[in-house]
C-alpha cells in the first residue's frame, strides 16, 4: 500500500473496468435519519466540504455532507461539449452590482458533489508565504491569523492526494511536486518560447492531473475538456479524490439537498443542525456540530438567511463582518495569432505558468502582483473572447475559422480585499422563497493598475513569441472571502481554526475564510485549510469539546 492510499484510498475505490463510478459504494453508503444527532453536518460538498468530510469520517465521526446539486456520474452526466455542460454551473439567480459588477455563473461557481472543482481548470499552485502577511509586509490587504508554515504539511498532503504534477517550483517557498510535469501542447510551447525571449521564468504545471496512472484513475488523454468535467477521471476533483474514501469510512453524501438555514438554540447559543429542502419537502438534520462550505457567495448568504432573535442581522454577524471582503481575481485574457497552427485545445488548458510578477516590486506604483498562465478557450469561449472585442458577423466568423492559429494566456491579478465588496441579501427571492445574494463589487486603483501591468506583459510575451496580432479582454475569476478568518470577531467571522467566533460549534471550511488571495488559483489552499481544520478538530483543539 502506498502512503497516500493509507490515508486516502479514493483513487483505489474507483472501478478499474472502464466505468467511472463506484455504484456499489454509493448504493451501500451509510444513511442517517434526520432524527439522528450526528456528529457533523456539512453544507456543501466541494473543495472545502469534501476534504473535511473525508478526514472526519476516517476518524470515526458520524458525518453527513449535504449538497444542493446532484451526485454526478461522469459516465452519464457529463459530455465533452461546451454547450452541453451548463448544468455543472450554479445558475440560481444572484444580483450583481457595484462600479465593476462581476458576472457570476460558469466562470465562478459549480453545484453538485465535487463543487466548483468539477469544472475548474486544474491549476493548483500554493500561496506564497507573503500572502499570509500582506498588511505587515506591503501595507495592503490583511494578515492572516495563521502563517504559511501552518499550511505547509497540508499543502504537501493534498498535493499527494490529488495528485499534482509539475516542475520544481522556484517561487514562494520553493518546493517539488509528487508527479513529474506533463508534456505541453502548442499553447504551452508558445508561452515557453515568448518567456525565453523576454527572460521571464516560466514553468510547466502545477496541475491536479496525475502524470501516469494513479490508483485506478487513468492517465490524461490530453483532449482538453477539463472545464467541462473530466469524463476520463484524470483531473482531480473531490468527487473522485475525497468522496469515495469518505463513503468507505461511513460518511453520508446527501445530494439534491438545499440547506436553507442553520439553526441555533437561542438558550445555549449553539448550532443544533440545518434546515434543508429535498424532493420538495423541508426537513431538519440534527447535528452536534455544523460546518458551512457552500462557496464564497452561498456561505455568506446562508449565514445572513439564518437570522434569529439572537442574531437579528444574520448568523455570526454581530460585528457586520459577514459577506464583506469578498475578492475576485482580475483575469485579463490575451490571445495572439501565429502563422503556424497552435491548436490550443489539444491539451489540458492549464499547462505553463509564471509567478515572476507575483510579489510586490518596490519600483512599481502598485502593491502585490499577478501570475500568468496558459488558458485554452474551446470554440464557444473563443467566440466570446473575439466578440468581447467587438467583432461580429463576418469578422467573427473569420476569427472562428482561424481558431487553430491562436494561443491564449490569462493573468490572475491579486485584487485587494475591501469591506465594501460584499454579499448582502436582495429583495428578490429564489424558488425556495429565500432572498438571493446581492454581490457588490468595485475595483480600487491598485486593482486597475495590476490589470494594465498584466496585460502589457502578456501582450509583450505573445509578440516576443512571434504573434502578428494580439487581442485582450477583461475577465474575473475565483471568488474567495466573505466570511474571513481573523484574529478577532471585529475583523472577521472565524478564527484561525475555522471556528466561528459567535457560535462555538459552527465552522466554515471553504474559500470564504480566505483573508487574501494572492495571484494563485485557490482550490489547493482551500483544501489545505479544510484539512488543517479537520486535524485540529480531531485533536480537540478546543479542549476536546466542540
Ligand atoms: C471555471 C472555473 C475554473 C476554475 N479553475 C481553477 C483552477 O484552475 N484552480 C483552482 O485552484 N481553482 C479554480 N477554480 C476555483 C475553485 O474551483 C474554487 O475556488 C473552489 O472549488 C471553491 O471551493 P469551495 O469549497 O469554496 O466551494 P465549491 O467547491 O464551489 O463547493 C461548494 C458546494 O456547496 C454547494 N452548496 C452551495 N450552497 C448550498 C446550500 N445552501 N445547500 C447545499 N449545498 C450548497 C454547491 O452545490 C457546491 O457543490 C475554478 C472555478 C471555476 C468555476
Ligand atoms: S485534458 Fe486530461 S484532465 Fe483534462 S479533461 Fe481531458 S483527460 Fe481530463
Coordinates of C-alpha atoms and ligand atoms in Angstrom, one line a residue:
X1 CA 0.0 0.0 0.0
X2 CA 1.3 3.5 -0.8
X3 CA 1.5 6.1 1.9
X4 CA -1.3 8.1 0.1
X5 CA -3.6 5.1 -0.1
X6 CA -3.2 4.5 3.6
X7 CA -4.7 7.9 4.4
X8 CA -7.0 8.4 1.4
X9 CA -7.9 5.4 -0.8
X10 CA -10.3 7.3 -3.1
X11 CA -8.3 6.6 -6.3
X12 CA -8.3 2.9 -5.5
X13 CA -12.0 2.8 -4.8
X14 CA -12.9 3.9 -8.3
X15 CA -13.7 1.0 -10.6
X16 CA -11.0 -0.4 -12.9
X17 CA -13.3 -1.8 -15.5
X18 CA -13.7 1.2 -17.9
X19 CA -16.6 2.8 -15.9
X20 CA -16.0 5.8 -13.8
X21 CA -18.2 5.5 -10.7
X22 CA -18.3 3.0 -7.8
X23 CA -22.0 2.5 -7.8
X24 CA -21.8 -0.1 -5.0
X25 CA -20.1 2.4 -2.7
X26 CA -22.9 4.9 -3.3
X27 CA -25.7 2.3 -3.0
X28 CA -24.4 0.9 0.3
X29 CA -23.3 4.2 1.9
X30 CA -24.4 4.8 5.4
X31 CA -27.7 6.8 5.7
X32 CA -28.6 8.8 8.8
X33 CA -32.1 9.8 9.6
X34 CA -33.0 13.4 10.4
X35 CA -33.6 12.4 14.0
X36 CA -30.1 11.0 14.5
X37 CA -28.0 13.6 16.2
X38 CA -24.9 13.1 14.0
X39 CA -21.5 14.5 14.9
X40 CA -21.2 16.8 12.0
X41 CA -23.4 18.1 9.2
X42 CA -21.6 19.8 6.3
X43 CA -23.2 22.2 3.9
X44 CA -21.6 21.8 0.5
X45 CA -19.6 19.0 -0.9
X46 CA -17.0 21.0 -2.9
X47 CA -13.3 21.7 -2.2
X48 CA -13.6 22.5 1.4
X49 CA -16.6 20.4 2.5
X50 CA -15.4 17.2 0.9
X51 CA -11.9 17.2 2.5
X52 CA -13.5 17.9 5.9
X53 CA -16.0 15.0 5.4
X54 CA -13.3 12.6 4.3
X55 CA -10.9 13.4 7.2
X56 CA -13.6 13.2 9.9
X57 CA -15.3 10.1 8.6
X58 CA -11.9 8.4 8.7
X59 CA -11.6 9.5 12.3
X60 CA -14.9 7.8 13.1
X61 CA -17.1 10.8 13.2
X62 CA -20.7 10.4 12.1
X63 CA -20.8 12.8 9.2
X64 CA -23.4 13.8 6.6
X65 CA -22.5 16.2 3.8
X66 CA -25.5 17.9 2.1
X67 CA -25.2 19.3 -1.4
X68 CA -27.8 21.3 -3.3
X69 CA -26.7 19.7 -6.6
X70 CA -26.5 16.1 -8.0
X71 CA -24.2 13.3 -7.1
X72 CA -22.5 13.3 -10.5
X73 CA -21.7 10.2 -12.5
X74 CA -19.1 11.2 -15.1
X75 CA -20.3 8.3 -17.4
X76 CA -23.8 9.5 -17.8
X77 CA -23.9 13.1 -16.6
X78 CA -21.0 14.8 -18.4
X79 CA -20.3 15.4 -22.0
X80 CA -17.2 16.6 -23.7
X81 CA -19.0 19.5 -25.1
X82 CA -19.1 23.2 -24.1
X83 CA -22.7 23.9 -24.8
X84 CA -23.8 20.7 -23.1
X85 CA -22.1 21.4 -19.8
X86 CA -24.1 24.3 -18.3
X87 CA -25.8 22.0 -15.8
X88 CA -22.4 21.9 -13.9
X89 CA -22.7 25.6 -13.0
X90 CA -24.5 27.3 -10.2
X91 CA -27.0 29.3 -12.2
X92 CA -29.6 30.1 -9.5
X93 CA -30.4 33.8 -9.5
X94 CA -28.0 36.3 -8.0
X95 CA -28.0 40.1 -8.2
X96 CA -24.7 41.8 -9.2
X97 CA -24.0 45.5 -8.7
X98 CA -21.2 48.0 -7.8
X99 CA -18.9 50.0 -10.0
X100 CA -17.4 46.8 -11.5
X101 CA -20.1 44.1 -11.3
X102 CA -18.7 40.6 -11.6
X103 CA -20.6 38.2 -13.9
X104 CA -21.4 35.0 -12.0
X105 CA -22.1 31.6 -13.3
X106 CA -19.9 29.3 -15.3
X107 CA -16.6 31.0 -14.6
X108 CA -17.3 31.3 -10.9
X109 CA -19.2 28.5 -9.1
X110 CA -20.4 25.0 -9.6
X111 CA -23.0 22.9 -8.0
X112 CA -23.2 19.2 -7.1
X113 CA -20.9 16.8 -5.4
X114 CA -17.3 17.9 -6.2
X115 CA -18.3 21.6 -6.2
X116 CA -16.7 24.0 -8.5
X117 CA -13.7 21.7 -8.9
X118 CA -15.8 19.5 -11.2
X119 CA -15.4 22.1 -13.9
X120 CA -12.3 24.0 -12.6
X121 CA -9.2 24.2 -14.8
X122 CA -6.9 22.2 -12.5
X123 CA -4.1 24.6 -11.8
X124 CA -3.2 24.1 -8.1
X125 CA -0.3 26.4 -7.1
X126 CA 0.4 27.1 -3.4
X127 CA 0.0 30.6 -2.0
X128 CA 3.3 32.3 -1.2
X129 CA 4.4 32.9 2.4
X130 CA 3.9 36.7 1.8
X131 CA 0.2 36.1 1.1
X132 CA -0.3 35.5 4.8
X133 CA 1.1 38.8 5.9
X134 CA 0.4 41.4 3.2
X135 CA -0.6 44.1 5.7
X136 CA 2.7 43.8 7.6
X137 CA 4.8 43.4 4.5
X138 CA 3.2 45.7 2.0
X139 CA 0.7 47.8 3.9
X140 CA -2.3 46.5 1.9
X141 CA -4.8 43.7 2.4
X142 CA -4.8 41.8 5.6
X143 CA -2.6 39.5 7.8
X144 CA -4.0 36.0 8.3
X145 CA -4.2 34.7 11.9
X146 CA -2.1 31.7 10.6
X147 CA 1.1 31.6 8.6
X148 CA 2.3 29.7 5.6
X149 CA 4.2 27.2 7.9
X150 CA 0.8 26.2 9.4
X151 CA -0.4 25.1 6.0
X152 CA 2.9 23.6 4.7
X153 CA 2.2 20.0 5.8
X154 CA -1.4 20.2 4.4
X155 CA -0.2 21.6 1.1
X156 CA 2.1 18.6 0.8
X157 CA -0.6 16.1 1.8
X158 CA -3.2 17.4 -0.6
X159 CA -0.7 17.6 -3.4
X160 CA -0.1 13.9 -2.9
X161 CA -3.8 13.1 -2.8
X162 CA -4.9 14.9 -5.9
X163 CA -2.0 14.3 -7.1
X164 CA -0.2 17.3 -8.6
X165 CA 2.3 17.2 -11.5
X166 CA 4.7 19.9 -12.2
X167 CA 8.3 21.1 -12.4
X168 CA 10.1 22.1 -9.3
X169 CA 8.6 25.4 -8.2
X170 CA 11.1 28.2 -7.7
X171 CA 8.6 30.8 -6.4
X172 CA 7.1 31.4 -2.9
X173 CA 8.7 28.7 -0.7
X174 CA 10.5 26.6 -3.4
X175 CA 9.1 23.0 -3.5
X176 CA 8.7 20.0 -5.7
X177 CA 5.7 18.0 -6.8
X178 CA 4.9 14.3 -6.4
X179 CA 4.5 13.8 -10.2
X180 CA 6.7 14.9 -13.0
X181 CA 5.5 17.7 -15.3
X182 CA 3.2 16.8 -18.2
X183 CA 4.3 17.3 -21.8
X184 CA 3.0 20.6 -23.1
X185 CA 0.9 21.3 -26.2
X186 CA 1.1 24.1 -28.7
X187 CA -0.2 26.7 -26.3
X188 CA 2.4 25.9 -23.7
X189 CA 5.2 25.9 -26.3
X190 CA 4.3 29.4 -27.4
X191 CA 4.3 30.6 -23.7
X192 CA 7.7 29.0 -23.1
X193 CA 9.1 30.5 -26.3
X194 CA 7.9 34.0 -25.6
X195 CA 9.1 33.8 -22.0
X196 CA 12.5 32.7 -23.0
X197 CA 12.9 35.6 -25.4
X198 CA 11.9 38.1 -22.7
X199 CA 13.9 36.5 -19.9
X200 CA 10.8 35.6 -18.0
X201 CA 11.0 32.4 -16.0
X202 CA 8.1 30.1 -16.8
X203 CA 7.5 26.5 -15.5
X204 CA 5.3 23.6 -16.5
X205 CA 2.5 22.9 -14.0
X206 CA 1.4 22.6 -11.2
X207 CA -1.7 20.8 -12.3
X208 CA -4.0 18.4 -10.4
X209 CA -3.7 15.8 -13.2
X210 CA -1.6 12.7 -12.4
X211 CA 1.2 12.1 -14.8
X212 CA 0.7 8.4 -15.2
X213 CA -1.9 6.1 -13.7
X214 CA -2.9 6.9 -10.1
X215 CA -4.7 4.1 -8.3
X216 CA -7.5 3.2 -10.7
X217 CA -7.5 6.7 -12.2
X218 CA -6.2 6.6 -15.8
X219 CA -3.7 8.8 -17.5
X220 CA -4.9 12.1 -19.0
X221 CA -5.7 11.7 -22.7
X222 CA -4.9 15.4 -23.4
X223 CA -8.2 16.2 -25.1
X224 CA -8.7 19.5 -23.3
X225 CA -12.2 19.2 -21.8
X226 CA -11.1 19.9 -18.2
X227 CA -13.6 22.8 -17.8
X228 CA -16.5 20.5 -18.8
X229 CA -15.8 17.9 -16.1
X230 CA -13.2 15.3 -16.9
X231 CA -15.1 12.3 -18.2
X232 CA -11.8 10.3 -18.0
X233 CA -11.4 10.8 -14.2
X234 CA -7.8 12.0 -14.8
X235 CA -8.3 15.6 -13.5
X236 CA -8.8 15.8 -9.7
X237 CA -12.0 16.9 -8.1
X238 CA -13.3 15.9 -4.7
X239 CA -15.9 13.7 -6.4
X240 CA -13.0 11.3 -7.1
X241 CA -10.3 12.4 -4.7
X242 CA -12.0 12.6 -1.4
X243 CA -15.7 11.5 -1.6
X244 CA -15.1 7.8 -2.3
X245 CA -12.9 7.4 0.8
X246 CA -15.4 9.4 2.9
X247 CA -18.2 7.0 1.8
X248 CA -16.0 4.0 2.5
X249 CA -15.5 5.3 6.1
X250 CA -19.2 5.8 6.8
X251 CA -19.9 9.3 5.7
X252 CA -23.3 10.0 4.0
X253 CA -23.4 12.3 1.0
X254 CA -26.9 13.6 0.6
X255 CA -27.2 15.2 -2.8
X256 CA -30.1 17.4 -4.1
X257 CA -30.4 18.8 -0.5
X258 CA -30.6 22.6 -0.4
X259 CA -29.8 23.9 3.0
X260 CA -31.9 26.9 3.8
X261 CA -31.0 27.8 7.4
X262 CA -28.6 26.9 10.1
X263 CA -30.5 26.5 13.4
X264 CA -29.1 27.9 16.7
X265 CA -30.5 27.2 20.1
X266 CA -31.4 30.7 21.5
X267 CA -30.7 29.5 25.0
X268 CA -27.3 27.9 24.6
X269 CA -26.2 29.8 21.6
X270 CA -25.0 26.6 19.9
X271 CA -25.9 25.3 16.4
X272 CA -28.3 22.4 16.5
X273 CA -28.5 21.4 12.9
X274 CA -29.7 22.6 9.5
X275 CA -33.0 23.0 7.7
X276 CA -32.9 21.8 4.1
X277 CA -35.2 21.1 1.2
X278 CA -35.1 17.8 -0.5
X279 CA -37.7 16.5 -3.0
X280 CA -39.9 19.5 -2.3
X281 CA -40.1 18.9 1.4
X282 CA -38.5 20.9 4.2
X283 CA -36.5 18.7 6.7
X284 CA -34.2 19.2 9.6
X285 CA -30.9 17.4 10.2
X286 CA -29.9 17.4 13.8
X287 CA -26.2 17.6 14.5
X288 CA -23.7 18.1 17.3
X289 CA -21.8 20.4 15.0
X290 CA -22.3 22.3 11.7
X291 CA -19.7 23.2 9.0
X292 CA -20.7 25.5 6.2
X293 CA -18.7 25.1 2.9
X294 CA -21.1 26.5 0.2
X295 CA -18.7 28.8 -1.7
X296 CA -18.0 32.5 -1.2
X297 CA -21.4 33.7 -2.3
X298 CA -23.7 31.0 -0.9
X299 CA -21.9 30.7 2.5
X300 CA -22.4 34.4 3.5
X301 CA -25.9 34.2 2.0
X302 CA -26.8 31.2 4.2
X303 CA -25.5 32.9 7.3
X304 CA -27.5 36.1 6.5
X305 CA -30.5 34.0 5.8
X306 CA -30.1 32.3 9.2
X307 CA -31.0 35.4 11.2
X308 CA -32.8 34.7 14.5
X309 CA -33.7 36.6 17.7
X310 CA -30.2 36.1 19.0
X311 CA -28.6 37.1 15.6
X312 CA -31.1 39.6 14.1
X313 CA -28.6 40.8 11.4
X314 CA -27.6 37.3 10.3
X315 CA -25.8 34.4 11.9
X316 CA -22.3 35.3 13.2
X317 CA -22.9 38.9 12.1
X318 CA -22.8 40.8 15.4
X319 CA -19.9 42.9 14.0
X320 CA -21.2 43.3 10.4
X321 CA -18.4 41.1 9.0
X322 CA -20.5 38.5 7.1
X323 CA -20.3 38.9 3.4
X324 CA -17.5 41.5 3.5
X325 CA -14.0 41.4 2.0
X326 CA -15.2 39.3 -0.9
X327 CA -12.4 39.1 -3.5
X328 CA -12.2 38.2 -7.1
X329 CA -9.1 37.9 -9.2
X330 CA -8.7 40.2 -12.2
X331 CA -8.2 37.7 -15.0
X332 CA -7.5 39.5 -18.3
X333 CA -7.1 37.1 -21.2
X334 CA -4.8 37.8 -24.1
X335 CA -4.8 35.9 -27.4
X336 CA -2.1 36.0 -30.0
X337 CA -2.2 34.9 -33.6
X338 CA 0.6 32.8 -35.2
X339 CA 1.1 31.7 -38.8
X340 CA 1.8 28.2 -37.6
X341 CA -1.0 26.1 -36.2
X342 CA -1.1 26.2 -32.4
X343 CA -4.2 24.1 -31.8
X344 CA -4.6 25.3 -28.2
X345 CA -7.4 22.8 -27.5
X346 CA -5.2 19.8 -27.8
X347 CA -4.0 19.6 -24.1
X348 CA -5.4 20.4 -20.7
X349 CA -6.0 24.2 -20.5
X350 CA -3.5 24.5 -17.6
X351 CA 0.0 23.9 -18.8
X352 CA 2.6 26.6 -18.2
X353 CA 2.7 29.5 -15.8
X354 CA 4.9 32.2 -14.3
X355 CA 4.9 33.7 -10.9
X356 CA 7.7 36.1 -11.6
X357 CA 5.4 39.1 -11.1
X358 CA 3.6 37.7 -8.0
X359 CA 5.3 39.7 -5.3
X360 CA 5.4 43.5 -4.6
X361 CA 8.0 45.2 -6.7
X362 CA 9.1 48.4 -4.9
X363 CA 9.9 50.0 -8.3
X364 CA 6.2 49.8 -9.4
X365 CA 3.4 52.1 -8.4
X366 CA 1.2 49.3 -7.2
X367 CA 1.4 46.7 -4.4
X368 CA 1.3 42.9 -4.8
X369 CA 1.2 41.4 -8.3
X370 CA -0.1 38.8 -10.8
X371 CA 0.6 35.4 -12.2
X372 CA 0.4 34.4 -15.9
X373 CA -0.9 31.0 -17.1
X374 CA -2.0 29.3 -20.2
X375 CA -5.7 29.2 -20.8
X376 CA -7.1 27.4 -23.8
X377 CA -10.6 28.5 -24.7
X378 CA -12.6 26.0 -26.6
X379 CA -14.6 27.3 -29.6
X380 CA -17.6 28.9 -27.8
X381 CA -15.4 30.5 -25.2
X382 CA -13.1 31.6 -28.1
X383 CA -16.1 33.2 -29.8
X384 CA -16.9 35.1 -26.6
X385 CA -13.3 36.3 -26.5
X386 CA -13.5 37.6 -30.0
X387 CA -17.0 39.1 -29.6
X388 CA -15.9 40.9 -26.4
X389 CA -13.5 42.8 -28.7
X390 CA -16.5 44.0 -30.7
X391 CA -16.1 41.6 -33.6
X392 CA -19.4 40.3 -35.0
X393 CA -20.9 38.9 -38.1
X394 CA -18.4 38.3 -40.9
X395 CA -15.4 39.3 -38.8
X396 CA -16.4 36.9 -36.0
X397 CA -16.8 34.1 -38.5
X398 CA -13.3 34.8 -39.9
X399 CA -11.7 34.7 -36.4
X400 CA -13.6 31.5 -35.6
X401 CA -12.3 29.7 -38.7
X402 CA -8.8 30.9 -37.8
X403 CA -9.1 29.3 -34.3
X404 CA -6.3 26.8 -34.7
X405 CA -3.7 29.6 -35.2
X406 CA -4.4 31.3 -31.8
X407 CA -2.6 30.9 -28.4
X408 CA -4.2 32.3 -25.3
X409 CA -2.7 33.4 -22.0
X410 CA -4.6 34.5 -18.8
X411 CA -3.4 36.5 -15.8
X412 CA -4.6 36.3 -12.3
X413 CA -4.2 39.7 -10.6
X414 CA -4.4 40.0 -6.8
X415 CA -7.3 42.3 -6.2
X416 CA -7.3 43.6 -2.7
X417 CA -9.9 42.8 0.0
X418 CA -12.2 45.8 0.6
X419 CA -15.0 46.0 3.2
X420 CA -17.5 47.4 0.6
X421 CA -17.1 44.4 -1.7
X422 CA -19.7 42.2 -0.2
X423 CA -22.7 39.9 -0.3
X424 CA -25.9 41.2 1.2
X425 CA -29.5 39.9 0.8
X426 CA -31.6 41.2 -2.1
X427 CA -35.4 41.7 -2.1
X428 CA -35.6 39.1 -4.9
X429 CA -36.4 35.6 -3.8
X430 CA -35.4 32.2 -5.2
X431 CA -37.5 29.2 -5.8
X432 CA -37.2 28.3 -2.1
X433 CA -38.6 31.7 -1.1
X434 CA -35.2 32.8 0.2
X435 CA -33.7 36.2 -0.6
X436 CA -31.0 35.8 -3.2
X437 CA -27.4 37.1 -2.8
X438 CA -26.7 40.6 -3.9
X439 CA -23.0 40.9 -4.7
X440 CA -21.5 44.4 -5.0
X441 CA -18.0 44.8 -6.4
X442 CA -15.8 47.8 -7.2
X443 CA -12.1 47.8 -8.1
X444 CA -9.6 50.1 -6.3
X445 CA -6.8 51.9 -8.1
X446 CA -4.3 49.2 -7.2
X447 CA -6.5 46.6 -8.9
X448 CA -6.8 48.6 -12.1
X449 CA -3.1 49.2 -12.2
X450 CA -2.4 45.5 -11.9
X451 CA -4.8 44.7 -14.8
X452 CA -2.9 47.0 -17.1
X453 CA 0.5 45.7 -16.0
X454 CA -0.5 42.1 -16.5
X455 CA -2.0 42.9 -19.9
X456 CA 1.3 44.6 -21.0
X457 CA 3.4 41.5 -20.0
X458 CA 1.1 39.1 -21.8
X459 CA 1.0 41.1 -25.0
X460 CA 4.8 41.6 -24.9
X461 CA 5.2 37.8 -24.3
X462 CA 3.0 36.8 -27.3
X463 CA 4.6 39.4 -29.6
X464 CA 8.1 38.1 -28.5
X465 CA 6.9 34.5 -29.4
X466 CA 6.0 35.7 -32.9
X467 CA 2.4 36.8 -32.7
X468 CA 1.3 39.2 -35.5
X469 CA -1.9 40.2 -33.8
X470 CA -2.9 40.2 -30.1
X471 CA -6.3 40.8 -28.5
X472 CA -7.0 41.2 -24.8
X473 CA -10.3 41.0 -23.0
X474 CA -11.1 41.6 -19.3
X475 CA -12.5 38.8 -17.2
X476 CA -12.7 37.9 -13.5
X477 CA -12.0 34.5 -11.8
X478 CA -12.0 32.8 -8.4
X479 CA -14.2 34.3 -5.8
X480 CA -12.9 34.0 -2.2
X481 CA -13.6 35.7 1.1
X482 CA -16.9 36.8 2.6
X483 CA -16.5 35.1 5.9
X484 CA -12.9 35.6 6.5
X485 CA -10.6 34.3 9.3
X486 CA -9.2 36.9 11.5
X487 CA -7.6 37.5 14.9
X488 CA -10.8 38.6 16.5
X489 CA -14.5 39.0 15.9
X490 CA -14.4 42.6 15.0
X491 CA -12.3 41.8 11.9
X492 CA -13.7 38.5 10.7
X493 CA -16.1 35.7 11.1
X494 CA -13.9 32.7 12.0
X495 CA -10.7 32.2 13.9
X496 CA -7.5 30.6 12.5
X497 CA -9.0 27.1 13.1
X498 CA -12.1 28.0 11.0
X499 CA -14.4 28.0 14.1
X500 CA -16.8 30.9 14.1
X501 CA -16.3 33.5 16.8
X502 CA -20.0 33.7 17.6
X503 CA -21.2 30.1 17.7
X504 CA -18.7 27.6 19.3
X505 CA -19.9 24.6 17.3
X506 CA -20.2 26.2 13.9
X507 CA -17.3 26.0 11.4
X508 CA -16.7 27.5 8.0
X509 CA -14.3 25.5 5.8
X510 CA -14.5 26.8 2.3
X511 CA -12.9 29.6 0.2
X512 CA -15.0 32.2 2.2
X513 CA -12.5 32.2 5.0
X514 CA -9.5 33.4 3.0
X515 CA -8.5 36.9 4.0
X516 CA -6.3 37.5 0.9
X517 CA -6.0 35.6 -2.3
X518 CA -2.5 36.1 -3.8
X519 CA -2.3 35.6 -7.5
X520 CA -2.7 31.8 -7.1
X521 CA -5.7 29.7 -8.0
X522 CA -7.3 29.0 -4.7
X523 CA -8.5 25.3 -4.6
X524 CA -5.4 23.8 -3.1
X525 CA -5.3 26.4 -0.3
X526 CA -9.0 25.9 0.4
X527 CA -8.4 22.1 0.7
X528 CA -5.3 22.6 2.8
X529 CA -7.2 25.0 5.2
X530 CA -10.0 22.4 5.5
X531 CA -7.6 19.6 6.1
X532 CA -5.9 21.6 8.9
X533 CA -9.3 22.5 10.4
X534 CA -10.1 18.7 10.4
X535 CA -6.8 17.8 12.1
X536 CA -7.4 20.4 14.8
X537 CA -10.9 19.2 15.4
X538 CA -9.7 15.6 15.7
X539 CA -7.0 16.7 18.1
X540 CA -9.6 18.5 20.2
X541 CA -8.2 22.0 19.6
X542 CA -10.8 23.4 21.9
X543 CA -10.1 21.3 24.9
X544 CA -11.6 18.3 23.3
X545 CA -15.0 20.0 23.1
X546 CA -16.8 21.5 20.1
Ligands
LIG1 C1 -14.5 27.6 -14.5 C2 -13.6 27.6 -13.2 C3 -12.3 27.3 -13.3 C4 -11.5 27.3 -12.1 N1 -10.2 26.9 -12.2 C5 -9.5 26.8 -11.1 C6 -8.2 26.3 -11.1 O1 -7.6 26.0 -12.2 N2 -7.5 26.2 -10.0 C7 -8.1 26.4 -8.7 O2 -7.4 26.3 -7.7 N3 -9.3 26.9 -8.7 C8 -10.1 27.0 -9.8 N4 -11.4 27.4 -9.7 C9 -11.9 27.8 -8.4 C10 -12.2 26.6 -7.5 O3 -12.9 25.6 -8.2 C11 -13.0 27.1 -6.3 O4 -12.3 28.1 -5.7 C12 -13.2 26.0 -5.2 O5 -13.8 24.9 -5.8 C13 -14.1 26.7 -4.1 O6 -14.2 25.7 -3.1 P1 -15.4 25.9 -2.1 O7 -15.3 24.7 -1.1 O8 -15.3 27.3 -1.5 O9 -16.7 25.8 -2.9 P2 -17.2 24.8 -4.0 O10 -16.1 23.9 -4.5 O11 -17.9 25.6 -5.1 O12 -18.3 23.9 -3.3 C14 -19.5 24.5 -2.8 C15 -20.6 23.4 -2.9 O13 -21.6 23.9 -2.0 C16 -22.9 23.5 -2.6 N5 -23.8 24.5 -2.0 C17 -23.8 25.8 -2.0 N6 -24.9 26.3 -1.3 C18 -25.5 25.2 -0.7 C19 -26.6 25.1 0.1 N7 -27.3 26.2 0.6 N8 -27.0 23.8 0.5 C20 -26.4 22.8 0.0 N9 -25.3 22.8 -0.8 C21 -24.9 24.1 -1.2 C22 -22.7 23.7 -4.1 O14 -23.6 22.9 -4.8 C23 -21.2 23.3 -4.2 O15 -21.2 21.9 -4.6 C24 -12.2 27.5 -10.9 C25 -13.5 27.7 -10.8 C26 -14.3 27.7 -11.9 C27 -15.7 27.9 -11.8
LIG2 S1 -7.3 17.0 -20.8 FE1 -6.9 15.3 -19.4 S2 -7.5 16.1 -17.4 FE2 -8.4 17.5 -19.0 S3 -10.5 16.6 -19.4 FE3 -9.0 15.7 -20.9 S4 -8.3 13.7 -19.9 FE4 -9.3 15.0 -18.3

